[in-house]
Coordinates of C-alpha atoms and ligand atoms in Angstrom, one line a residue:
X549 CA 9.8 -1.4 23.1
X550 CA 12.9 -2.1 21.3
X551 CA 13.6 -5.3 19.2
X552 CA 15.3 -7.4 22.3
X553 CA 12.2 -6.4 24.6
X554 CA 9.7 -7.5 21.8
X555 CA 11.7 -10.6 21.3
X556 CA 11.5 -11.6 25.4
X557 CA 7.9 -11.0 25.0
X558 CA 6.9 -12.9 22.4
X559 CA 7.8 -16.5 23.8
X560 CA 4.6 -16.3 25.8
X561 CA 1.2 -18.1 24.3
X562 CA -0.9 -15.6 22.4
X563 CA -4.5 -15.8 21.2
X564 CA -3.6 -15.0 17.6
X565 CA -0.4 -15.2 15.7
X566 CA -0.5 -13.1 12.2
X567 CA 2.1 -14.0 9.6
X568 CA 2.7 -11.1 7.1
X569 CA 3.0 -7.4 7.9
X570 CA 1.1 -6.1 4.7
X571 CA -2.0 -4.4 4.7
X572 CA -4.0 -7.5 5.4
X573 CA -1.9 -8.6 8.2
X574 CA -1.6 -5.1 9.8
X575 CA -5.5 -5.1 9.4
X576 CA -5.9 -8.3 11.0
X577 CA -3.7 -7.2 14.0
X578 CA -5.4 -4.0 14.3
X579 CA -8.9 -5.5 14.4
X580 CA -7.9 -8.3 16.6
X581 CA -6.3 -5.9 19.3
X582 CA -9.2 -3.9 19.3
X583 CA -11.5 -6.8 20.0
X584 CA -9.4 -7.5 23.1
X585 CA -7.4 -10.5 21.6
X586 CA -3.7 -10.7 22.4
X587 CA -2.2 -10.7 19.1
X588 CA 1.3 -10.7 17.6
X589 CA 2.5 -10.2 13.9
X590 CA 5.5 -11.2 12.4
X591 CA 6.9 -9.9 9.1
X592 CA 9.4 -11.6 7.3
X593 CA 11.0 -8.8 5.6
X594 CA 10.0 -4.9 6.5
X595 CA 6.4 -3.8 7.2
X596 CA 4.6 -3.2 4.0
X597 CA 7.4 -4.7 2.0
X598 CA 5.4 -6.9 0.0
X599 CA 2.6 -5.7 -2.3
X600 CA 1.3 -3.3 0.0
X601 CA 4.0 -0.7 -0.4
X602 CA 3.7 -1.1 -4.5
X603 CA 0.0 -0.7 -5.0
X604 CA -1.8 1.9 -7.1
X605 CA -2.4 3.7 -3.8
X606 CA -6.2 4.1 -4.3
X607 CA -8.8 3.5 -2.1
X608 CA -11.7 2.9 -4.2
X609 CA -14.7 1.1 -5.4
X610 CA -13.3 -0.2 -8.5
X611 CA -15.7 0.8 -11.4
X612 CA -14.3 -1.8 -13.6
X613 CA -15.6 -4.5 -11.2
X614 CA -18.9 -3.5 -11.9
X615 CA -18.5 -4.5 -15.4
X616 CA -17.7 -7.9 -14.2
X617 CA -21.0 -7.9 -11.9
X618 CA -18.7 -8.2 -8.7
X619 CA -21.4 -6.2 -6.9
X620 CA -20.3 -7.4 -3.5
X621 CA -16.8 -6.6 -4.2
X622 CA -17.8 -3.0 -5.1
X623 CA -20.2 -2.8 -2.4
X624 CA -17.6 -3.5 0.3
X625 CA -15.1 -1.5 -1.2
X626 CA -17.0 1.7 -1.6
X627 CA -18.2 1.3 2.2
X628 CA -14.9 0.9 3.2
X629 CA -13.7 4.0 1.2
X630 CA -16.4 6.0 3.0
X631 CA -15.3 4.6 6.2
X632 CA -11.7 5.5 5.6
X633 CA -12.3 8.9 4.5
X634 CA -14.0 9.7 7.9
X635 CA -11.7 7.9 10.1
X636 CA -8.2 8.3 8.3
X637 CA -8.5 12.1 7.4
X638 CA -5.1 13.2 6.1
X639 CA -4.0 9.6 5.0
X640 CA -7.1 8.7 3.0
X641 CA -7.7 11.6 1.2
X642 CA -10.6 12.4 -1.5
X643 CA -9.5 12.3 -4.9
X644 CA -11.4 13.9 -7.6
X645 CA -11.2 12.0 -11.1
X646 CA -11.9 12.4 -14.6
X647 CA -12.8 9.7 -16.9
X648 CA -12.8 11.0 -20.4
X649 CA -15.1 9.4 -23.0
X650 CA -13.8 9.1 -26.7
X651 CA -15.6 8.3 -29.8
X652 CA -15.2 4.7 -30.7
X653 CA -14.4 3.2 -27.5
X654 CA -15.6 -0.2 -26.6
X655 CA -17.7 1.3 -23.3
X656 CA -19.8 4.0 -23.9
X657 CA -21.5 6.8 -22.2
X658 CA -24.6 5.1 -21.0
X659 CA -22.6 2.0 -19.6
X660 CA -20.4 4.5 -17.9
X661 CA -23.1 6.3 -16.3
X662 CA -24.8 3.4 -15.1
X663 CA -21.8 2.4 -13.2
X664 CA -21.4 6.0 -12.0
X665 CA -25.0 5.8 -10.6
X666 CA -24.5 2.6 -8.8
X667 CA -21.1 3.7 -7.3
X668 CA -22.9 6.7 -5.9
X669 CA -25.9 4.8 -4.6
X670 CA -23.6 2.5 -2.5
X671 CA -21.5 5.4 -1.2
X672 CA -25.1 7.1 -0.4
X673 CA -24.0 10.4 -1.8
X674 CA -24.0 11.7 -5.4
X675 CA -20.5 12.8 -6.6
X676 CA -20.7 12.1 -10.1
X677 CA -21.7 14.4 -13.1
X678 CA -21.0 14.4 -16.8
X679 CA -19.0 17.2 -18.4
X680 CA -19.2 18.3 -21.7
X681 CA -15.5 18.2 -23.6
X682 CA -14.9 22.1 -23.0
X683 CA -15.6 21.7 -19.3
X684 CA -13.6 18.6 -19.2
X685 CA -10.7 20.3 -20.7
X686 CA -10.7 23.0 -18.3
X687 CA -9.8 20.2 -15.4
X688 CA -7.5 18.4 -17.7
X689 CA -5.8 20.9 -20.4
X690 CA -3.4 18.8 -21.6
X691 CA -5.4 15.5 -22.6
X692 CA -6.0 14.3 -25.9
X693 CA -8.9 16.6 -27.4
X694 CA -9.5 14.5 -30.8
X695 CA -12.6 12.4 -30.6
X696 CA -13.3 13.8 -27.2
X697 CA -17.0 13.5 -26.6
X698 CA -17.2 14.4 -23.0
X699 CA -16.6 12.5 -19.8
X700 CA -17.5 12.0 -16.1
X701 CA -16.3 13.4 -13.1
X702 CA -16.3 11.2 -10.0
X703 CA -14.9 10.8 -6.7
X704 CA -12.5 8.0 -5.1
X705 CA -9.7 8.3 -2.7
X706 CA -5.9 8.2 -2.5
X707 CA -3.5 7.1 0.3
X708 CA 0.1 6.4 0.8
X709 CA -0.2 2.5 1.3
X710 CA 2.9 1.9 3.2
X711 CA 2.2 4.6 5.7
X712 CA -1.5 2.9 5.9
X713 CA 0.1 -0.2 6.8
X714 CA 2.2 1.6 9.3
X715 CA -0.6 3.5 11.1
X716 CA -2.5 0.4 11.7
X717 CA 0.2 -1.3 13.2
X718 CA 1.1 1.9 15.5
X719 CA -2.6 2.0 16.6
X720 CA -2.5 -1.7 17.4
X721 CA 0.5 -1.1 19.3
X722 CA -0.9 1.5 21.5
X723 CA -3.9 -1.2 22.1
X724 CA -1.5 -3.6 23.0
X725 CA -0.8 -5.4 19.9
X726 CA 2.8 -6.3 19.1
X727 CA 4.4 -6.5 15.4
X728 CA 8.2 -7.4 14.6
X729 CA 9.7 -6.6 11.3
X730 CA 12.5 -9.1 9.7
X731 CA 10.8 -12.2 11.9
X732 CA 10.5 -14.8 9.3
X733 CA 8.1 -17.5 9.7
X734 CA 9.9 -20.8 8.7
X735 CA 7.5 -23.3 9.7
X736 CA 4.2 -24.2 11.4
X737 CA 4.0 -26.2 14.9
X738 CA 1.1 -28.6 14.9
X739 CA -0.3 -30.9 17.7
X740 CA -0.5 -34.7 17.3
X741 CA -3.9 -34.2 15.8
X742 CA -2.4 -32.1 13.0
X743 CA -4.0 -28.7 14.2
X744 CA -1.6 -25.6 14.0
X745 CA -0.9 -24.5 17.1
X746 CA 1.9 -22.1 16.5
X747 CA 4.8 -21.0 14.5
X748 CA 8.5 -21.2 14.4
X749 CA 10.1 -17.7 13.7
X750 CA 13.8 -16.6 12.8
X751 CA 14.9 -13.1 13.7
X752 CA 16.8 -12.0 10.7
X753 CA 18.7 -9.6 12.7
X754 CA 20.3 -12.0 15.3
X755 CA 19.5 -15.2 13.4
X756 CA 17.8 -16.7 16.5
X757 CA 14.8 -18.9 16.1
X758 CA 11.9 -19.5 18.4
X759 CA 8.6 -21.6 18.8
X760 CA 5.7 -19.5 19.4
X761 CA 2.2 -20.7 20.2
X762 CA -1.1 -19.4 19.9
X763 CA -4.8 -20.4 19.8
X764 CA -5.0 -19.5 16.4
X765 CA -2.7 -18.9 13.3
X766 CA -3.6 -16.3 10.7
X767 CA -1.7 -16.5 7.4
X768 CA -2.1 -13.0 6.0
X769 CA 1.4 -13.6 3.8
X770 CA -0.2 -12.0 0.5
X771 CA 0.9 -13.7 -2.6
X772 CA 3.4 -16.0 -0.3
X773 CA 0.3 -17.3 1.5
X774 CA 0.4 -20.8 -0.5
X775 CA 3.8 -21.9 1.1
X776 CA 2.2 -22.3 4.6
X777 CA -1.0 -24.0 2.9
X778 CA 1.3 -26.4 0.8
X779 CA 3.1 -27.3 4.4
X780 CA -0.3 -28.8 5.3
X781 CA -0.8 -30.8 2.0
X782 CA -3.1 -28.3 0.2
X783 CA -2.9 -27.3 -3.3
X784 CA -1.8 -23.8 -4.2
X785 CA -4.9 -21.6 -5.1
X786 CA -3.2 -18.2 -5.8
X787 CA -2.1 -16.8 -9.3
X788 CA 0.5 -14.3 -8.9
X789 CA -0.3 -11.3 -11.1
X790 CA 2.1 -8.4 -11.5
X791 CA 1.5 -4.8 -11.8
X792 CA 3.8 -2.2 -12.6
X793 CA 4.1 1.6 -12.5
X794 CA 5.9 4.5 -13.7
X795 CA 6.4 7.8 -11.6
X796 CA 7.0 11.0 -13.6
X797 CA 7.9 14.4 -11.8
X798 CA 4.6 16.2 -11.3
X799 CA 5.6 18.9 -13.4
X800 CA 6.1 17.0 -16.4
X801 CA 2.9 15.7 -16.6
X802 CA 0.9 18.2 -14.7
X803 CA -2.5 16.6 -13.6
X804 CA -4.7 18.1 -10.7
X805 CA -7.3 15.4 -10.7
X806 CA -6.9 11.7 -11.3
X807 CA -7.7 10.5 -14.8
X808 CA -9.1 7.2 -15.4
X809 CA -9.2 6.1 -19.1
X810 CA -9.0 3.2 -21.6
X811 CA -5.7 1.9 -23.1
X812 CA -5.7 2.6 -27.0
X813 CA -4.2 -0.9 -27.4
X814 CA -6.7 -3.1 -25.7
X815 CA -9.2 -1.2 -24.0
X816 CA -7.8 -1.9 -20.4
X817 CA -8.6 0.6 -17.8
X818 CA -5.8 2.6 -16.6
X819 CA -5.0 5.6 -14.1
X820 CA -3.0 8.4 -14.0
X821 CA -2.8 10.2 -10.4
X822 CA -1.3 13.0 -8.8
X823 CA 0.5 11.3 -5.7
X824 CA 3.0 13.0 -3.3
X825 CA 4.1 15.8 -5.9
X826 CA 4.5 13.1 -8.3
X827 CA 2.4 11.5 -11.3
X828 CA 1.8 8.1 -11.1
X829 CA 1.0 6.1 -14.2
X830 CA -0.3 2.5 -13.9
X831 CA -0.9 -0.5 -14.1
X832 CA -0.3 -3.7 -16.0
X833 CA -1.7 -7.0 -15.2
X834 CA 0.5 -9.8 -16.4
X835 CA 1.4 -13.3 -15.1
X836 CA 4.4 -13.3 -12.8
X837 CA 6.3 -16.2 -13.3
X838 CA 9.6 -14.9 -11.8
X839 CA 11.0 -16.3 -8.3
X840 CA 8.6 -14.6 -5.7
X841 CA 11.7 -14.1 -3.6
X842 CA 13.2 -11.9 -5.9
X843 CA 11.9 -8.4 -5.6
X844 CA 9.4 -7.8 -8.8
X845 CA 10.5 -5.2 -11.4
X846 CA 8.7 -3.6 -14.3
X847 CA 9.6 -5.7 -17.6
X848 CA 10.1 -3.7 -20.9
X849 CA 7.1 -4.7 -22.6
X850 CA 5.2 -3.4 -19.6
X851 CA 7.1 -0.3 -19.7
X852 CA 6.2 0.2 -23.5
X853 CA 2.7 -0.4 -22.9
X854 CA 2.4 2.3 -20.2
X855 CA 4.6 4.8 -21.9
X856 CA 2.3 4.4 -25.2
X857 CA -0.8 5.3 -23.0
X858 CA 0.7 8.4 -21.7
X859 CA 1.6 9.5 -25.1
X860 CA -1.9 8.7 -26.4
X861 CA -3.5 10.6 -23.6
X862 CA -1.0 13.7 -23.5
X863 CA 0.0 13.9 -27.3
X864 CA 1.5 17.4 -26.8
X865 CA 3.4 17.0 -23.8
X866 CA 6.2 15.0 -26.0
X867 CA 6.9 12.7 -23.0
X868 CA 9.6 10.1 -23.2
X869 CA 11.4 7.6 -21.5
X870 CA 14.0 10.1 -20.2
X871 CA 11.2 11.6 -18.2
X872 CA 10.5 8.7 -15.9
X873 CA 11.8 9.3 -12.3
X874 CA 11.2 5.9 -10.8
X875 CA 9.4 2.6 -11.5
X876 CA 7.9 0.1 -9.2
X877 CA 6.0 -3.4 -9.6
X878 CA 4.0 -5.6 -7.1
X879 CA 2.3 -8.9 -7.2
X880 CA -1.3 -9.4 -6.7
X881 CA -2.3 -12.2 -4.7
X882 CA -5.2 -13.3 -6.7
X883 CA -7.3 -16.3 -6.4
X884 CA -6.9 -18.2 -9.6
X885 CA -10.1 -19.4 -11.4
X886 CA -8.3 -20.5 -14.9
X887 CA -9.5 -17.4 -16.7
X888 CA -7.2 -16.8 -20.0
X889 CA -6.8 -13.1 -19.5
X890 CA -5.1 -12.1 -16.0
X891 CA -7.5 -8.9 -16.0
X892 CA -10.5 -11.0 -16.0
X893 CA -9.5 -12.9 -12.6
X894 CA -11.8 -11.6 -9.9
X895 CA -10.3 -9.5 -7.0
X896 CA -12.5 -11.0 -4.1
X897 CA -10.8 -12.2 -1.3
X898 CA -11.0 -15.7 0.2
X899 CA -10.7 -17.1 3.7
X900 CA -9.8 -20.8 4.1
X901 CA -9.8 -22.6 7.6
X902 CA -7.3 -25.5 7.1
X903 CA -6.1 -27.7 10.1
X904 CA -6.6 -24.7 12.3
X905 CA -4.7 -22.4 9.9
X906 CA -6.5 -19.5 8.9
X907 CA -5.6 -17.8 5.6
X908 CA -6.8 -14.8 4.4
X909 CA -5.5 -13.6 1.0
X910 CA -6.7 -11.9 -2.3
X911 CA -8.8 -8.9 -2.0
X912 CA -7.4 -5.3 -2.0
X913 CA -5.8 -2.5 -0.1
X914 CA -9.2 -1.0 0.1
X915 CA -10.9 -4.0 1.6
X916 CA -8.4 -4.6 4.4
X917 CA -11.1 -4.0 7.2
X918 CA -13.6 -6.1 6.0
X919 CA -11.2 -8.9 5.3
X920 CA -9.7 -8.7 8.9
X921 CA -13.1 -8.8 10.3
X922 CA -14.0 -12.0 8.5
X923 CA -11.0 -13.7 9.2
X924 CA -11.4 -13.1 12.9
X925 CA -15.1 -14.2 12.6
X926 CA -13.9 -17.4 10.9
X927 CA -11.4 -18.1 13.8
X928 CA -13.7 -17.0 16.6
X929 CA -15.0 -20.3 18.0
X930 CA -11.3 -21.0 18.9
X931 CA -10.8 -17.8 20.6
X932 CA -11.8 -16.8 24.3
X933 CA -14.5 -14.3 25.0
X934 CA -12.9 -10.9 24.0
X935 CA -12.9 -7.7 26.2
X936 CA -12.9 -4.9 23.5
X937 CA -10.3 -2.2 23.9
X938 CA -11.8 1.5 23.9
X939 CA -10.3 3.5 21.3
X940 CA -8.6 7.0 22.7
X941 CA -9.6 10.0 20.7
X942 CA -7.4 12.6 22.4
X943 CA -5.8 13.9 19.2
X944 CA -8.5 16.5 18.3
X945 CA -8.3 18.0 21.8
X946 CA -4.5 19.0 21.3
X947 CA -4.6 20.3 17.9
X948 CA -4.2 23.9 19.0
X949 CA -0.5 22.7 19.8
X950 CA 0.4 22.5 16.1
X951 CA -2.0 25.1 14.8
X952 CA 0.6 27.2 13.7
X953 CA 1.5 24.6 10.9
X954 CA 0.2 24.9 7.4
X955 CA -3.4 23.2 7.3
X956 CA -2.4 20.7 4.6
X957 CA 0.7 19.7 6.8
X958 CA -1.4 19.3 9.9
X959 CA -3.7 16.7 8.2
X960 CA -0.5 15.0 6.7
X961 CA 0.9 14.4 10.0
X962 CA -2.4 13.7 11.9
X963 CA -3.2 11.0 9.3
X964 CA 0.2 9.5 9.1
X965 CA 1.0 9.6 12.9
X966 CA -2.6 9.6 14.6
X967 CA -2.1 10.0 18.4
X968 CA 1.6 10.3 18.0
X969 CA 1.6 13.4 16.2
X970 CA 2.0 15.5 19.4
X971 CA 5.0 13.4 20.4
X972 CA 6.6 13.9 16.7
X973 CA 6.1 17.6 17.1
X974 CA 7.5 17.9 20.5
X975 CA 10.5 15.7 19.9
X976 CA 11.5 17.8 16.6
X977 CA 13.8 20.7 16.1
X978 CA 11.8 23.3 14.4
X979 CA 13.9 23.5 11.5
X980 CA 13.2 19.8 10.9
X981 CA 9.7 20.7 10.3
X982 CA 10.7 21.9 6.8
X983 CA 10.0 20.0 3.7
X984 CA 13.1 18.1 2.1
X985 CA 13.3 20.1 -1.1
X986 CA 11.4 18.7 -3.9
X987 CA 9.0 16.8 -1.8
X988 CA 6.3 16.9 0.9
X989 CA 8.3 15.0 3.1
X990 CA 9.7 16.6 6.3
X991 CA 13.1 15.9 8.0
X992 CA 11.2 15.5 11.4
X993 CA 9.4 12.5 9.6
X994 CA 12.9 11.0 8.8
X995 CA 14.2 11.6 12.2
X996 CA 10.8 10.1 13.8
X997 CA 11.1 6.9 11.6
X998 CA 14.7 6.1 12.6
X999 CA 14.0 6.8 16.4
X1000 CA 10.5 5.3 16.7
X1001 CA 9.5 3.1 13.6
X1002 CA 11.6 0.0 13.7
X1003 CA 14.1 0.9 10.8
X1004 CA 16.4 -2.0 10.4
X1005 CA 17.8 -1.0 6.9
X1006 CA 18.3 2.3 5.0
X1007 CA 15.8 0.9 2.5
X1008 CA 13.1 0.5 5.1
X1009 CA 13.4 4.1 5.6
X1010 CA 13.5 5.5 1.9
X1011 CA 11.1 3.2 0.5
X1012 CA 8.5 2.8 2.9
X1013 CA 8.7 5.1 6.1
X1014 CA 9.0 8.0 3.7
X1015 CA 9.1 7.8 0.0
X1016 CA 12.0 9.6 -0.8
X1017 CA 13.5 6.8 -2.7
X1018 CA 10.7 7.3 -5.3
X1019 CA 10.5 11.0 -4.9
X1020 CA 13.9 12.2 -5.8
X1021 CA 16.0 11.4 -8.7
X1022 CA 18.4 8.6 -8.5
X1023 CA 16.7 7.1 -5.3
X1024 CA 17.6 10.3 -3.4
X1025 CA 21.4 9.6 -3.4
X1026 CA 21.6 13.7 -3.5
X1027 CA 20.3 13.6 0.1
X1028 CA 22.2 10.7 1.6
X1029 CA 25.1 12.4 3.2
X1030 CA 22.2 14.9 5.1
X1031 CA 20.5 11.7 6.1
X1032 CA 23.6 10.1 7.1
X1033 CA 23.9 13.2 10.0
X1034 CA 20.3 12.2 11.4
X1035 CA 20.7 8.5 10.9
X1036 CA 24.1 7.3 12.2
X1037 CA 23.9 8.6 15.6
X1038 CA 20.3 7.2 16.2
X1039 CA 20.8 3.9 14.9
X1040 CA 24.5 3.5 16.2
X1041 CA 25.6 2.6 12.7
X1042 CA 29.4 3.2 12.3
X1043 CA 30.9 4.4 8.8
X1044 CA 31.3 0.7 7.8
X1045 CA 27.6 -0.2 8.2
X1046 CA 26.5 2.9 6.9
X1047 CA 28.4 2.1 3.8
X1048 CA 26.9 -1.5 3.7
X1049 CA 23.4 0.1 3.9
X1050 CA 24.1 2.4 1.1
X1051 CA 25.2 -0.4 -1.0
X1052 CA 22.4 -2.6 -0.1
X1053 CA 19.8 0.2 -0.8
X1054 CA 21.4 1.3 -4.2
X1055 CA 21.2 -2.5 -5.0
X1056 CA 17.6 -2.7 -4.4
X1057 CA 16.7 0.6 -6.0
X1058 CA 18.6 -0.5 -9.1
X1059 CA 17.1 -3.8 -9.6
X1060 CA 13.5 -2.8 -8.7
X1061 CA 12.9 0.9 -8.6
X1062 CA 15.2 2.6 -11.3
X1063 CA 13.8 4.0 -14.4
X1064 CA 16.9 2.2 -16.2
X1065 CA 14.8 -0.9 -16.1
X1066 CA 12.3 0.3 -18.7
X1067 CA 15.1 0.2 -21.2
X1068 CA 16.6 -3.2 -20.5
Ligands
FAD495 P1 1.5 -8.2 0.8 O1 1.4 -6.5 1.0 O2 2.2 -8.7 -0.1 O3 1.9 -8.7 2.4 C1 2.3 -10.1 2.7 C2 3.6 -9.8 3.6 O4 3.8 -11.1 4.1 C3 5.0 -9.3 2.7 O5 5.1 -8.2 3.4 C4 5.9 -10.7 2.9 O6 7.1 -10.3 3.2 C5 5.1 -11.3 4.3 N1 5.5 -12.7 4.4 C6 5.7 -13.5 3.3 N2 6.2 -14.7 3.5 C7 6.2 -14.8 5.1 C8 7.2 -15.5 6.3 N3 7.6 -16.6 5.6 N4 7.1 -14.9 7.2 C9 6.6 -13.6 7.5 N5 6.2 -12.8 6.9 C10 5.9 -13.1 5.3 N6 -5.6 -2.4 -4.2 C11 -6.4 -1.3 -3.9 O7 -7.0 -1.2 -3.0 N7 -6.2 -0.1 -4.5 C12 -5.1 0.0 -5.5 O8 -5.0 1.1 -6.0 C13 -4.3 -1.2 -5.8 N8 -3.4 -1.1 -6.7 C14 -2.8 -2.3 -6.8 C15 -1.8 -2.3 -7.9 C16 -0.8 -3.4 -8.2 C17 0.4 -3.1 -9.0 C18 -1.0 -4.2 -7.2 C19 0.0 -5.4 -7.5 C20 -2.1 -4.4 -6.4 C21 -2.9 -3.5 -6.1 N9 -4.0 -3.5 -5.2 C22 -4.7 -2.6 -5.0 C23 -4.2 -4.5 -4.4 C24 -3.4 -4.5 -3.1 O9 -2.4 -3.8 -3.1 C25 -3.1 -5.8 -2.6 O10 -4.3 -6.6 -2.4 C26 -2.6 -5.8 -1.1 O11 -1.5 -4.8 -1.0 C27 -2.2 -7.3 -0.5 O12 -1.7 -7.1 0.7 P2 -1.2 -8.4 1.6 O13 -1.1 -7.9 2.9 O14 -2.4 -9.5 1.5 O15 0.0 -8.8 1.0

């Protein structure tokens, strides 16, 4: 369905309207559609535009939450990790981790080991082991050797966060769900009783507005969720906390496994991950006091904090600011409890049913399934008897059609495109099944995205459908001309529109993703 067709369809009443197309909203759309509810999702920017394309990409239990006694959060997260590893192979992949243990650190071997045991008990499998310093160094030869006592080996999982959102939306759409990007919810419609019974939506492409009704409105607008609650006279509850990351070319900080370690300045846990051919370093946790309508960006003190951690952990790699390929920052929707230190704020999710508006926020990328199921359960009494949809599992039967591809590539495509993988392969010229040089992304994925994945702007393509804007120098500007040949005919952009899109994309990239930001 194209935008016009979707727009005509949405005027009818729905069971559920979802506000927000990040992981939380996409999870609700998927789960509600699967349970048989007629559901539509409105995203005011692009799908995954918010925090859900700017996370640490980990599908993880969160070892650090054990220290805070957050057993329920870790329980949910580890169980979800195991489920996603089973159900979304190729998109959610196991990631082996090292946690080096240095003399003088605040958290010692026994406390860490206790956490590891609980982690494995929840998963129902033993993944962890303790390594002596020599063995640990064979896995991570470049890490600091001084005062290294040994360390733990354990398992978590890694994903492409924006693709996870898109996969949920794609699967929900195949079951009859509807999702529209650049459809901003501008207000809530309320009955005389005060009960929320719909929303006013503006199509940012045509500037048209429309009122859409539903039995339930689920507010999954992440850090922006309070803006709807405030319209109902409720007090804001969210504390926006920014986290920033640095991306390095993989060859510059070569890591085969994830490394979890404590910052030498304040003992906060950080991670260094191999992701999409890059090395990702994160993250910070600071109050975000800037305007929420402006794309978040790394601040120089955050960059200094992350760079010092990298230099500390890899003292002989001679890393400096010029090695950074890209940066990005996201804002956590954290339920504020008044803790002085941002990192001490709990990462639990919350669900509030206020005047018929069900808000689901907080939580983590990892826990989207639990959040979605709980939000729908909360709204259940105002919904009709569901007719669960049978999930098709036809993909495996057709695997032989792309068996000629490299096994990792098969998994990548299966994970990202699910049951659409065969359509993608059949609609692709064989030369487009090649990687874009320097990345793990195929030219075919670019074509598929512009043809089938509701790309409205160039930044939708380069920052979220594929991640070329993060993977290649200068936001992938060197391949823009080659991309233009694919994009212009499909999207019907003339040269003037192309130029405007390039300017818009470079403006966004320079203001929120550029490595130059760390020097400002
Ligand atoms: P968002 O992704 O922000 O989505 C909300 C959406 O609502 C946005 O796209 C926005 O455009 C839309 N919206 C807002 N207003 C409107 C409107 N008026 N109309 C329509 N749409 C609207 N979790 C993990 O599990 N693992 C990690 O490794 C991890 N790392 C993280 C690292 C950082 C730095 C941060 C900040 C978070 C991290 N998290 C991680 C947490 C996780 O990323 C977030 O909890 C999650 O992405 C929040 O998703 P969301 O859908 O609730 O919000």
